[in-house]
Short mmCIF file of C-alpha atoms and ligand atoms in Angstrom, two decimals:
data_model
loop_
_atom_site.label_atom_id
_atom_site.label_comp_id
_atom_site.label_asym_id
_atom_site.label_seq_id
_atom_site.Cartn_x
_atom_site.Cartn_y
_atom_site.Cartn_z
CA MET P 1 58.06 34.13 -10.60
CA PRO P 2 58.25 31.03 -8.07
CA ARG P 3 57.14 27.59 -9.11
CA PRO P 4 53.91 27.24 -7.66
CA GLY P 5 53.86 24.81 -4.44
CA PRO P 6 51.89 21.46 -4.44
CA ALA P 7 49.32 22.94 -2.25
CA THR P 8 48.55 25.88 -4.86
CA ARG P 9 48.78 23.27 -7.67
CA GLY P 10 46.38 21.02 -5.95
CA ARG P 11 43.78 23.97 -5.62
CA ALA P 12 44.06 25.00 -9.47
CA TYR P 13 43.66 21.36 -10.29
CA GLY P 14 40.44 20.91 -8.06
CA ALA P 15 39.19 24.28 -9.46
CA ARG P 16 39.72 22.95 -13.07
CA MET P 17 38.26 19.63 -12.41
CA ARG P 18 35.09 21.08 -10.46
CA SER P 19 34.29 23.90 -12.78
CA PRO P 20 32.22 22.23 -15.54
CA LEU P 21 30.10 21.02 -12.76
CA THR P 22 29.84 24.05 -10.36
CA ARG P 23 30.61 26.64 -12.92
CA PRO P 24 27.78 29.55 -12.66
CA LEU P 25 25.40 29.31 -15.59
CA PRO P 26 24.29 32.64 -16.99
CA ALA P 27 21.41 34.10 -15.00
CA PRO P 28 17.82 34.07 -16.25
CA PRO P 29 16.19 37.15 -17.44
CA GLU P 30 14.94 39.23 -14.07
CA ALA P 31 11.58 39.70 -15.98
CA LEU P 32 10.72 36.14 -15.04
CA ARG P 33 10.82 36.79 -11.28
CA ARG P 34 6.95 36.85 -10.59
CA GLY P 35 4.54 34.93 -8.44
CA PRO P 36 6.56 32.50 -6.09
CA LEU P 37 9.86 33.68 -7.82
CA ARG P 38 9.87 37.14 -6.84
CA PRO P 39 11.99 38.30 -3.96
CA GLY P 40 10.33 38.09 -0.48
CA ALA P 41 7.63 35.93 -1.62
CA PHE P 42 7.85 33.74 1.39
CA PRO P 43 7.65 36.07 4.39
CA SER P 44 6.92 33.44 7.16
CA PRO P 45 9.97 32.70 9.32
CA LEU P 46 8.74 28.86 9.36
CA HIS P 47 10.38 28.25 5.92
CA GLU P 48 13.38 27.25 7.79
CA ALA P 49 15.56 24.12 8.22
CA ALA P 50 14.75 23.58 11.72
CA THR P 51 11.34 23.08 10.86
CA ALA P 52 11.52 21.20 7.65
CA ALA P 53 13.97 18.83 9.46
CA ARG P 54 11.39 18.08 12.35
CA ILE P 55 8.54 17.51 9.78
CA GLY P 56 10.97 15.54 7.76
CA ARG P 57 11.79 13.33 10.48
CA TRP P 58 8.01 12.40 10.87
CA LEU P 59 7.56 12.25 7.18
CA GLY P 60 10.35 9.83 6.79
CA THR P 61 9.23 7.56 9.43
CA ALA P 62 5.62 7.37 7.77
CA PHE P 63 7.16 6.70 4.39
CA ALA P 64 9.60 4.12 5.89
CA THR P 65 6.98 2.38 7.53
CA CYS P 66 4.37 2.49 4.55
CA PHE P 67 7.15 1.24 2.33
CA VAL P 68 8.05 -1.88 4.42
CA THR P 69 4.18 -2.54 5.02
CA GLY P 70 3.82 -2.21 1.16
CA LEU P 71 6.59 -4.76 0.40
CA ILE P 72 4.63 -7.24 2.80
CA SER P 73 1.32 -6.64 0.99
CA HIS P 74 3.25 -6.88 -2.28
CA TYR P 75 4.77 -10.27 -1.67
CA LEU P 76 1.75 -11.63 0.12
CA GLN P 77 -0.05 -10.92 -3.06
CA GLN P 78 2.61 -12.33 -5.40
CA PRO P 79 4.62 -14.77 -3.22
CA PRO P 80 7.84 -15.27 -4.84
CA SER P 81 9.32 -18.83 -4.69
CA TRP P 82 12.08 -17.84 -2.62
CA LEU P 83 9.52 -16.34 0.11
CA PRO P 84 7.23 -19.17 1.68
CA VAL P 85 4.22 -17.06 3.11
CA PRO P 86 3.28 -18.22 6.66
CA SER P 87 -0.58 -18.59 7.41
CA ARG P 88 -0.05 -17.39 11.06
CA PRO P 89 -0.77 -15.00 12.66
CA VAL P 90 -4.17 -14.98 11.39
CA TRP P 91 -4.07 -11.19 12.02
CA GLY P 92 -0.76 -10.56 10.38
CA TYR P 93 -1.78 -9.07 6.94
CA ARG P 94 -4.76 -7.22 8.87
CA LEU P 95 -2.32 -5.43 11.01
CA SER P 96 0.50 -4.61 8.35
CA GLN P 97 -2.15 -3.52 5.73
CA GLY P 98 -3.88 -1.61 8.21
CA ILE P 99 -0.60 0.14 9.03
CA HIS P 100 0.28 0.57 5.52
CA VAL P 101 -3.03 2.56 4.75
CA ALA P 102 -2.96 4.29 7.90
CA THR P 103 0.70 5.72 7.39
CA GLY P 104 0.06 6.56 3.66
CA ILE P 105 -3.06 8.40 4.77
CA ALA P 106 -0.68 10.30 7.57
CA THR P 107 1.80 11.41 4.78
CA VAL P 108 -0.96 13.81 3.27
CA PRO P 109 -0.72 16.49 5.90
CA LEU P 110 2.78 15.66 6.48
CA LEU P 111 3.86 16.04 2.88
CA LEU P 112 1.76 19.40 2.54
CA ALA P 113 3.58 20.81 5.64
CA LYS P 114 7.05 19.77 4.50
CA LEU P 115 6.27 21.17 0.93
CA TRP P 116 5.11 24.31 2.42
CA THR P 117 8.02 24.62 4.74
CA VAL P 118 10.54 24.19 1.82
CA SER P 119 8.75 26.01 -0.59
CA PRO P 120 11.31 29.20 -0.68
CA ARG P 121 13.87 26.42 -1.97
CA LEU P 122 11.34 24.90 -4.20
CA TRP P 123 11.27 28.36 -6.07
CA ALA P 124 14.75 29.38 -5.69
CA TRP P 125 16.15 32.17 -8.00
CA PRO P 126 17.96 31.43 -10.11
CA PRO P 127 16.42 28.14 -10.83
CA VAL P 128 19.47 26.55 -11.82
CA ARG P 129 22.81 27.98 -10.70
CA SER P 130 25.25 25.30 -12.11
CA VAL P 131 25.18 21.73 -13.64
CA LEU P 132 25.61 20.30 -10.06
CA HIS P 133 22.86 22.45 -8.56
CA GLY P 134 20.68 21.51 -11.55
CA LEU P 135 21.30 17.68 -10.91
CA GLU P 136 20.57 18.27 -7.03
CA ARG P 137 17.19 19.87 -8.07
CA LEU P 138 16.14 17.33 -10.39
CA SER P 139 16.62 14.41 -7.93
CA THR P 140 14.33 16.72 -5.45
CA LEU P 141 12.02 16.87 -8.23
CA VAL P 142 12.00 13.17 -8.74
CA LEU P 143 11.55 12.79 -4.74
CA VAL P 144 8.57 15.32 -4.72
CA ALA P 145 7.02 13.61 -7.92
CA ALA P 146 7.29 9.96 -6.68
CA ALA P 147 6.25 10.69 -3.15
CA LEU P 148 3.05 12.64 -4.33
CA PHE P 149 2.28 9.97 -6.94
CA GLU P 150 2.37 7.21 -4.60
CA VAL P 151 0.26 9.06 -2.16
CA ALA P 152 -2.40 10.09 -4.86
CA THR P 153 -2.67 6.69 -6.37
CA GLY P 154 -2.98 4.82 -2.94
CA LEU P 155 -5.58 7.32 -2.00
CA VAL P 156 -7.55 6.83 -5.25
CA ASN P 157 -7.14 3.11 -4.97
CA VAL P 158 -8.68 3.27 -1.47
CA VAL P 159 -11.82 4.68 -2.97
CA GLN P 160 -11.94 2.63 -6.02
CA TRP P 161 -11.54 5.05 -8.71
CA TYR P 162 -9.13 4.15 -11.29
CA PRO P 163 -8.69 7.16 -13.79
CA TRP P 164 -5.58 5.59 -15.29
CA SER P 165 -5.11 2.45 -17.60
CA PHE P 166 -1.96 0.97 -15.94
CA TYR P 167 -2.12 -1.72 -13.56
CA PHE P 168 -2.10 0.03 -10.31
CA PRO P 169 -0.24 -2.71 -7.77
CA ARG P 170 2.70 -2.81 -10.29
CA VAL P 171 3.03 0.90 -10.83
CA HIS P 172 2.46 1.71 -7.19
CA TYR P 173 5.02 -1.16 -6.49
CA TYR P 174 7.85 0.25 -8.82
CA LEU P 175 7.56 3.85 -7.73
CA ALA P 176 7.53 2.90 -4.14
CA TRP P 177 11.32 1.94 -4.96
CA VAL P 178 11.77 5.17 -6.65
CA ALA P 179 10.54 7.24 -3.74
CA ILE P 180 12.20 5.41 -1.29
CA GLY P 181 15.49 5.50 -3.07
CA SER P 182 15.54 9.20 -3.51
CA ILE P 183 14.43 9.71 0.02
CA LEU P 184 17.59 7.86 0.96
CA LEU P 185 19.56 9.82 -1.39
CA HIS P 186 17.92 12.93 0.04
CA VAL P 187 18.83 12.29 3.66
CA SER P 188 22.10 11.16 3.05
CA VAL P 189 23.14 14.41 0.85
CA LYS P 190 21.30 16.56 3.59
CA ALA P 191 22.79 14.54 6.60
CA PRO P 192 24.91 17.43 7.86
CA VAL P 193 22.11 20.21 7.30
CA ILE P 194 19.58 17.92 9.17
CA ALA P 195 21.83 17.22 12.06
CA ALA P 196 22.55 20.91 12.54
CA ALA P 197 18.93 21.92 12.12
CA LEU P 198 17.52 19.09 14.94
CA HIS P 199 20.08 20.88 17.22
CA GLU P 200 18.67 24.00 16.84
CA ARG P 201 16.59 24.69 19.86
CA THR P 202 15.30 28.30 19.83
CA ASP P 203 12.00 28.68 18.59
CA THR P 204 11.31 31.37 15.65
CA GLY P 205 10.47 35.02 17.07
CA GLU P 206 7.73 36.29 15.12
CA GLY P 207 4.28 35.15 14.17
CA LEU P 208 3.33 31.26 14.50
CA SER P 209 5.75 29.63 16.67
CA ARG P 210 7.69 26.39 15.03
CA ARG P 211 6.11 24.46 18.25
CA GLY P 212 2.84 25.91 17.52
CA PHE P 213 2.96 25.00 13.79
CA LEU P 214 4.39 21.50 14.50
CA THR P 215 1.45 20.90 17.15
CA ALA P 216 -1.09 21.85 14.37
CA VAL P 217 0.59 19.28 11.94
CA GLY P 218 0.71 16.77 14.63
CA ALA P 219 -3.15 17.48 15.19
CA ALA P 220 -3.81 17.07 11.62
CA VAL P 221 -2.23 13.70 11.21
CA ALA P 222 -4.37 12.56 14.32
CA THR P 223 -7.37 13.68 12.91
CA VAL P 224 -7.13 11.98 9.56
CA THR P 225 -5.97 9.10 11.19
CA VAL P 226 -9.13 8.76 13.72
CA LEU P 227 -11.40 9.79 10.79
CA THR P 228 -10.30 6.63 8.65
CA VAL P 229 -8.46 4.12 10.64
CA GLY P 230 -12.10 2.74 12.07
CA GLN P 231 -12.21 1.10 8.67
CA THR P 232 -10.07 -1.70 10.01
CA LEU P 233 -10.01 -0.76 13.86
CA ARG P 234 -13.56 -1.91 14.98
CA PRO P 235 -13.99 0.30 18.16
CA LEU P 236 -13.31 3.33 16.10
CA SER P 237 -15.55 2.52 13.18
CA PRO P 238 -18.39 5.07 14.33
CA LEU P 239 -15.54 7.85 13.51
CA ALA P 240 -14.67 6.62 10.24
CA LEU P 241 -16.20 9.52 8.60
CA LEU P 242 -13.53 9.80 5.75
CA ALA P 243 -13.40 6.19 5.21
CA PRO P 244 -15.05 4.83 2.19
CA ARG P 245 -16.22 1.63 3.67
CA ARG P 246 -17.23 0.55 7.56
CA PRO P 247 -16.44 -2.80 8.66
CA ASP P 248 -19.85 -3.21 9.77
CA ILE P 249 -21.97 -2.22 6.82
CA GLY P 250 -22.73 -4.58 4.02
CA PRO P 251 -25.00 -7.99 3.70
CA GLN P 252 -24.51 -10.14 6.79
CA GLY P 253 -22.67 -7.43 8.53
CA LEU P 254 -19.57 -7.21 6.23
CA PRO P 255 -18.67 -5.04 3.29
CA VAL P 256 -18.43 -6.39 -0.19
CA ASN P 257 -15.79 -5.42 -2.43
CA ARG P 258 -17.17 -6.85 -5.89
CA THR P 259 -20.93 -7.82 -5.88
CA ALA P 260 -22.45 -10.87 -7.62
CA GLU P 261 -23.88 -8.41 -10.09
CA ALA P 262 -20.70 -7.00 -11.00
CA ALA P 263 -18.84 -10.35 -11.41
CA GLN P 264 -22.11 -11.51 -13.47
CA VAL P 265 -22.48 -14.75 -11.30
CA THR P 266 -25.89 -13.99 -10.16
CA VAL P 267 -27.68 -16.82 -12.02
CA LEU P 268 -24.48 -19.23 -11.91
CA ALA P 269 -24.34 -18.87 -8.12
CA ARG P 270 -28.30 -19.63 -7.53
CA ASP P 271 -28.15 -22.72 -10.27
CA PRO P 272 -29.28 -25.98 -8.72
CA ALA P 273 -26.96 -27.71 -11.16
CA TYR P 274 -23.89 -26.22 -9.39
CA ARG P 275 -21.22 -28.72 -8.84
CA LEU P 276 -17.93 -28.23 -7.13
CA GLN P 277 -15.34 -29.89 -9.16
CA VAL P 278 -12.11 -31.20 -7.47
CA ALA P 279 -9.25 -32.15 -9.83
CA GLY P 280 -6.46 -34.04 -8.64
CA PRO P 281 -5.33 -37.83 -8.54
CA ARG P 282 -8.68 -38.81 -7.61
CA PRO P 283 -11.10 -36.09 -9.06
CA TYR P 284 -14.62 -35.96 -7.99
CA ALA P 285 -17.55 -33.46 -7.96
CA LEU P 286 -20.14 -32.53 -5.03
CA SER P 287 -23.54 -30.45 -5.36
CA LEU P 288 -24.09 -28.03 -2.39
CA ALA P 289 -26.17 -30.54 -0.44
CA ASP P 290 -23.05 -32.81 -0.69
CA LEU P 291 -21.04 -30.17 0.64
CA ARG P 292 -23.19 -29.45 3.33
CA ALA P 293 -23.27 -33.05 4.36
CA LEU P 294 -19.49 -33.25 4.95
CA PRO P 295 -17.93 -32.37 8.35
CA GLN P 296 -18.18 -28.64 8.90
CA GLN P 297 -15.83 -26.37 10.62
CA GLU P 298 -16.38 -22.92 12.08
CA VAL P 299 -13.72 -20.35 12.33
CA GLU P 300 -13.47 -16.63 12.94
CA LEU P 301 -11.39 -14.72 10.65
CA PRO P 302 -10.78 -11.38 9.00
CA ILE P 303 -11.23 -10.37 5.29
CA THR P 304 -8.46 -7.71 4.79
CA CYS P 305 -8.82 -5.58 1.53
CA VAL P 306 -5.58 -4.04 0.20
CA GLU P 307 -7.86 -0.88 0.16
CA GLY P 308 -7.52 -0.65 4.03
CA TRP P 309 -10.84 -2.07 5.33
CA SER P 310 -10.99 -5.16 7.27
CA ALA P 311 -13.83 -7.00 9.04
CA THR P 312 -14.13 -10.32 10.95
CA GLY P 313 -16.88 -12.82 10.15
CA ARG P 314 -17.78 -16.29 11.68
CA TRP P 315 -17.27 -18.74 8.73
CA ARG P 316 -18.54 -22.27 8.63
CA GLY P 317 -17.82 -24.75 5.85
CA VAL P 318 -15.52 -27.44 4.74
CA ARG P 319 -11.76 -27.52 5.45
CA LEU P 320 -9.89 -27.09 2.21
CA ARG P 321 -7.29 -29.67 3.25
CA ASP P 322 -10.09 -32.36 3.69
CA LEU P 323 -11.18 -31.72 0.05
CA LEU P 324 -7.59 -31.92 -1.01
CA ASP P 325 -7.07 -35.29 0.88
CA ARG P 326 -10.09 -36.73 -0.60
CA ALA P 327 -8.92 -36.12 -4.11
CA GLY P 328 -5.66 -37.93 -3.36
CA ALA P 329 -3.39 -35.02 -2.86
CA ALA P 330 0.16 -35.68 -1.55
CA PRO P 331 0.72 -34.16 2.05
CA GLY P 332 1.46 -30.59 1.72
CA ALA P 333 0.10 -29.96 -1.57
CA ALA P 334 -0.96 -26.48 -2.97
CA ALA P 335 -4.13 -25.69 -4.53
CA ARG P 336 -5.49 -23.40 -7.36
CA LEU P 337 -9.21 -22.12 -6.85
CA VAL P 338 -11.37 -20.98 -9.86
CA SER P 339 -14.38 -18.90 -9.72
CA LEU P 340 -17.61 -18.99 -11.63
CA GLU P 341 -16.80 -15.44 -12.40
CA PRO P 342 -16.46 -15.35 -16.21
CA ALA P 343 -13.93 -12.78 -16.18
CA GLY P 344 -11.86 -10.42 -13.84
CA LEU P 345 -8.42 -10.22 -12.14
CA TYR P 346 -9.28 -12.11 -8.86
CA ARG P 347 -11.16 -15.08 -10.90
CA THR P 348 -8.62 -17.64 -9.84
CA SER P 349 -6.07 -17.84 -6.93
CA VAL P 350 -3.39 -20.12 -5.66
CA VAL P 351 -3.30 -21.45 -2.12
CA ASP P 352 0.11 -22.35 -1.14
CA SER P 353 0.96 -25.17 1.10
CA ALA P 354 0.91 -23.35 4.37
CA HIS P 355 -2.35 -21.97 3.73
CA ALA P 356 -3.71 -25.20 2.13
CA THR P 357 -2.73 -27.22 4.96
CA ASP P 358 -3.99 -24.82 7.79
CA GLU P 359 -6.87 -26.18 9.71
CA LEU P 360 -8.49 -22.70 9.67
CA THR P 361 -8.72 -22.61 5.91
CA LEU P 362 -12.20 -23.33 4.65
CA LEU P 363 -14.38 -23.47 1.81
CA ALA P 364 -16.94 -21.41 3.23
CA LEU P 365 -20.79 -22.15 2.91
CA GLU P 366 -22.09 -19.74 5.80
CA LEU P 367 -21.21 -16.30 7.30
CA ASN P 368 -22.36 -15.32 10.50
CA GLY P 369 -24.79 -18.05 10.96
CA GLU P 370 -26.52 -17.81 7.60
CA PRO P 371 -25.82 -19.30 4.30
CA LEU P 372 -23.27 -17.06 2.36
CA ALA P 373 -25.20 -14.07 0.72
CA ALA P 374 -24.51 -14.03 -3.08
CA ASP P 375 -22.35 -11.06 -2.70
CA HIS P 376 -20.21 -12.84 -0.30
CA GLY P 377 -19.50 -15.54 -2.75
CA SER P 378 -22.26 -18.41 -2.65
CA PRO P 379 -22.36 -21.09 -2.94
CA ALA P 380 -18.80 -21.41 -1.51
CA ARG P 381 -15.95 -19.21 -1.14
CA LEU P 382 -12.22 -19.46 0.21
CA ILE P 383 -11.39 -18.10 3.70
CA ALA P 384 -7.88 -18.45 4.74
CA PRO P 385 -6.12 -17.04 7.78
CA ASN P 386 -3.20 -14.11 7.10
CA ARG P 387 -4.32 -13.87 3.42
CA PRO P 388 -4.94 -10.63 1.23
CA GLY P 389 -8.61 -10.24 0.70
CA VAL P 390 -8.08 -10.09 -3.13
CA LEU P 391 -6.95 -13.85 -2.81
CA GLN P 392 -10.12 -14.87 -0.72
CA THR P 393 -11.63 -16.09 -3.71
CA LYS P 394 -15.44 -15.91 -4.13
CA TRP P 395 -18.07 -18.17 -6.19
CA VAL P 396 -15.61 -21.07 -6.22
CA ARG P 397 -16.37 -23.63 -8.66
CA ARG P 398 -13.15 -25.63 -8.97
CA VAL P 399 -10.39 -26.76 -6.73
CA GLU P 400 -7.17 -28.01 -8.57
CA VAL P 401 -4.62 -29.99 -6.67
CA LEU P 402 -1.22 -28.66 -7.64
CA ALA P 403 1.66 -31.17 -7.80
CA GLU P 404 4.31 -28.70 -6.85
CA GLU P 405 4.53 -25.44 -5.12
CA PRO P 406 4.24 -23.19 -7.94
N1 LIG Y 1 -14.22 -14.34 -7.82
C1 LIG Y 1 -13.69 -13.07 -6.93
N2 LIG Y 1 -13.27 -13.29 -5.61
C2 LIG Y 1 -13.18 -12.23 -4.88
C3 LIG Y 1 -13.21 -10.82 -5.49
C4 LIG Y 1 -13.29 -10.83 -6.96
O1 LIG Y 1 -13.47 -9.71 -7.44
N3 LIG Y 1 -13.76 -11.99 -7.72
N4 LIG Y 1 -12.51 -9.94 -4.88
C5 LIG Y 1 -11.88 -9.96 -3.65
C6 LIG Y 1 -11.63 -9.11 -2.82
S1 LIG Y 1 -10.53 -7.59 -3.46
C7 LIG Y 1 -12.07 -8.92 -1.66
S2 LIG Y 1 -11.57 -7.80 -0.46
C8 LIG Y 1 -12.78 -10.01 -0.93
C9 LIG Y 1 -13.77 -9.40 -0.19
O2 LIG Y 1 -14.68 -10.12 0.18
P1 LIG Y 1 -16.16 -9.83 0.39
O3 LIG Y 1 -17.00 -9.13 -0.64
O4 LIG Y 1 -17.19 -10.93 1.02
O5 LIG Y 1 -16.22 -8.96 1.66
O6 LIG Y 1 -13.35 -10.54 -2.04
C10 LIG Y 1 -12.11 -11.31 -2.80
N5 LIG Y 1 -12.78 -12.37 -3.72
MO1 LIG Y 2 -9.97 -6.04 -1.82
#
């Protein structure tokens, strides 16, 4: 027998190396092939790569946009020391959070359409052909689970329903990395298939055409967008039938996130003994009348809730930087605000240097020409440009000068 040549030796070596990963596993009993696992369970010709790749392209774009705007939201809410957050443009957070929630909602029809299109692959038989195939399927499972989790928790947060015990922003943030990482992995593994599928131009022959299906999915995306985006885009607010809050409904023409009653401040907010304490090198206290006697500024600024609604108000009050100057704060000092609220996640907030020195940042006493309603944070509340709603502290009782940027 002749000695095997180098090519043959290489092939034999490759086969031996591959075998543990790609060796066929024993097939499961045929009796399990029921329901979606039975042969021919998915007859539609639209369960094909050309449709899946086209929907995938839209879905990927929506997820990527949602991810980037989600990072912006995360960093504005918990600014890391290496990232100074600018206070302009005033509408920056409103735009990015509006896009975050709108693209998140758009993924609902897209994700359903994508899952439907690839369903024969999700119910493939045999479920696991080899170890390698199993690993590939596991990564798909992580992708689908993380994507569904992100979309579901985001939606439930929009309607302020928290049927879980974890801290939503943190879990939503970490799983966003899992989702985006598994999407990138998926796209790079499937790159050749995707490229070929996007080249495929001939439509499916029978039943609903690919073009018809894609048009229907596009129409579903447009519909959910138009029925929700009015929560932040004022001209469309009459159409915001699916949005839990409309930007023009609420006391003084503005929605309320947490009411004075829920925050247990109704009595304190009306107490004539109220004094705003300002702590710094030269501490002082002001009654509401004292605050009203100081120079007042009027600004037009939006409140942008992370939950997706936003609304512009006309605010009037005292510039935060004037209060800090009077307390002897160093130029550019940051501040910490404390609410009358006895407990709650948003009882305090830090105003960084950029926002504290901005001439638009007010301790507001009035909204839309009237004294602040209790639900909007009377006697005084923070309103600052380009700042998430959760940090626009209501019912402020104390302002502390911070020596260093935290
Ligand atoms: N003290 C305090 N301030 C707060 C909150 C809170 O729960 N407690 N909620 C914040 C949130 S999440 C938002 S969106 C805005 C909403 O302001 P509004 O209720 O006046 O519209 O207030 C912010 N200020
Ligand atoms: Mo909010």
